[in-house]
N, C-alpha and C. Protein backbone atom coordinates (compact mmCIF):
# COMPACT_ATOMS: atom_id res chain seq x y z
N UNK A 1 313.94 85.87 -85.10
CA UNK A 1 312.99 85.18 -84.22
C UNK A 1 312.70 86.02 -82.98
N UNK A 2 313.68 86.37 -82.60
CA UNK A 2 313.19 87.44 -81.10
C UNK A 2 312.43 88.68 -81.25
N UNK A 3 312.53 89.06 -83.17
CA UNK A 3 311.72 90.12 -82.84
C UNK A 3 310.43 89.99 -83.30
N UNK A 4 310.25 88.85 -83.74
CA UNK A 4 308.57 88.31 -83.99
C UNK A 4 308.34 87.78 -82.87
N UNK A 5 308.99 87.44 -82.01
CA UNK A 5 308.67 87.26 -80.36
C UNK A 5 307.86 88.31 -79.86
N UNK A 6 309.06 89.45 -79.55
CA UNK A 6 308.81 90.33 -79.22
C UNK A 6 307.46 90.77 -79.57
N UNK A 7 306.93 91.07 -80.71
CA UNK A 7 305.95 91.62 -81.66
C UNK A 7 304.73 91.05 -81.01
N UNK A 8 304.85 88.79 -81.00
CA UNK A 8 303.68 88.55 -80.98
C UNK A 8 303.60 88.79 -79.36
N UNK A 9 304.62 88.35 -78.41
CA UNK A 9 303.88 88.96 -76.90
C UNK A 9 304.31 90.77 -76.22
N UNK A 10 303.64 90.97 -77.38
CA UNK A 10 303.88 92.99 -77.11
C UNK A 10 303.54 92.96 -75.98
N UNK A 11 302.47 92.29 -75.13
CA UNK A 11 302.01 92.92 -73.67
C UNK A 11 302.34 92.57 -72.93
N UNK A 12 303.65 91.58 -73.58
CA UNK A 12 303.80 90.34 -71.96
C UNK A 12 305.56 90.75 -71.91
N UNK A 13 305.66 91.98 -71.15
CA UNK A 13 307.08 92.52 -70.72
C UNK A 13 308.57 91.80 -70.41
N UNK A 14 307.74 90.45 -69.29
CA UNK A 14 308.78 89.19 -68.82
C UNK A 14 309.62 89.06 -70.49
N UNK A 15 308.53 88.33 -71.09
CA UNK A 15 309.29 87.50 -72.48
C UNK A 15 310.26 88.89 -73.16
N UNK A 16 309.78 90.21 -73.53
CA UNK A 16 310.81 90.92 -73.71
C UNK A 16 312.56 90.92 -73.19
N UNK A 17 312.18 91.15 -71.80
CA UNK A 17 312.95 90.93 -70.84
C UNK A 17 313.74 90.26 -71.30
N UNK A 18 313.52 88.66 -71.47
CA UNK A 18 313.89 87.56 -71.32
C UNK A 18 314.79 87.49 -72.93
N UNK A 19 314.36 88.22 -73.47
CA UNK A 19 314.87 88.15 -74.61
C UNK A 19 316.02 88.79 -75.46
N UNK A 20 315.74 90.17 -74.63
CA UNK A 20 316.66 91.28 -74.38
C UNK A 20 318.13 90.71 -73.69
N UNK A 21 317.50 89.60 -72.83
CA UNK A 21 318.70 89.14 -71.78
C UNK A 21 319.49 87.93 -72.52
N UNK A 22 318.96 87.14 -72.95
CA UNK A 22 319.28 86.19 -73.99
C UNK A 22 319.98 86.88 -74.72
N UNK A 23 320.36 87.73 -75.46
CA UNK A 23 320.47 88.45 -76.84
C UNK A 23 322.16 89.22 -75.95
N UNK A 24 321.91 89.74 -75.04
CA UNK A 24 322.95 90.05 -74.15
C UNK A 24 324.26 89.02 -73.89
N UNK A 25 323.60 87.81 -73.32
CA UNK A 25 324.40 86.63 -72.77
C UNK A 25 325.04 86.09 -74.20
N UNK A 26 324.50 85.97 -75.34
CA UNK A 26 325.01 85.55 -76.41
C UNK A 26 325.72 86.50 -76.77
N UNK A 27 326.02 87.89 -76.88
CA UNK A 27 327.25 88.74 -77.23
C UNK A 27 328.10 88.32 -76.25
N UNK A 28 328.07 88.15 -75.19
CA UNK A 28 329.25 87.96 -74.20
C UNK A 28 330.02 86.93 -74.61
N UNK A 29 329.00 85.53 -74.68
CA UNK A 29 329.22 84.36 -74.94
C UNK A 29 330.41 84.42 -76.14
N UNK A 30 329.65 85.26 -76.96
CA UNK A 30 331.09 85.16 -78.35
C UNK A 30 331.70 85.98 -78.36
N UNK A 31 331.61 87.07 -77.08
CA UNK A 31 333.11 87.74 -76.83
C UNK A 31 334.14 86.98 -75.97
């Protein structure tokens, strides 16, 4: 899902961001 995110808002950097950061907090989370 995040990387058809990614894909559909290619121009919109925030939602990357945001997703990149999400994706981060959840490795921590289950470390």
């Amino acid at each position: 899902m995040i990387y058809m995110s990614f894909v559909k808002n290619d121009n919109q950097q925030l939602t990357v961001l945001d997703s990149t950061f999400n994706l981060t907090e959840r490795r921590k989370t289950n470390s």
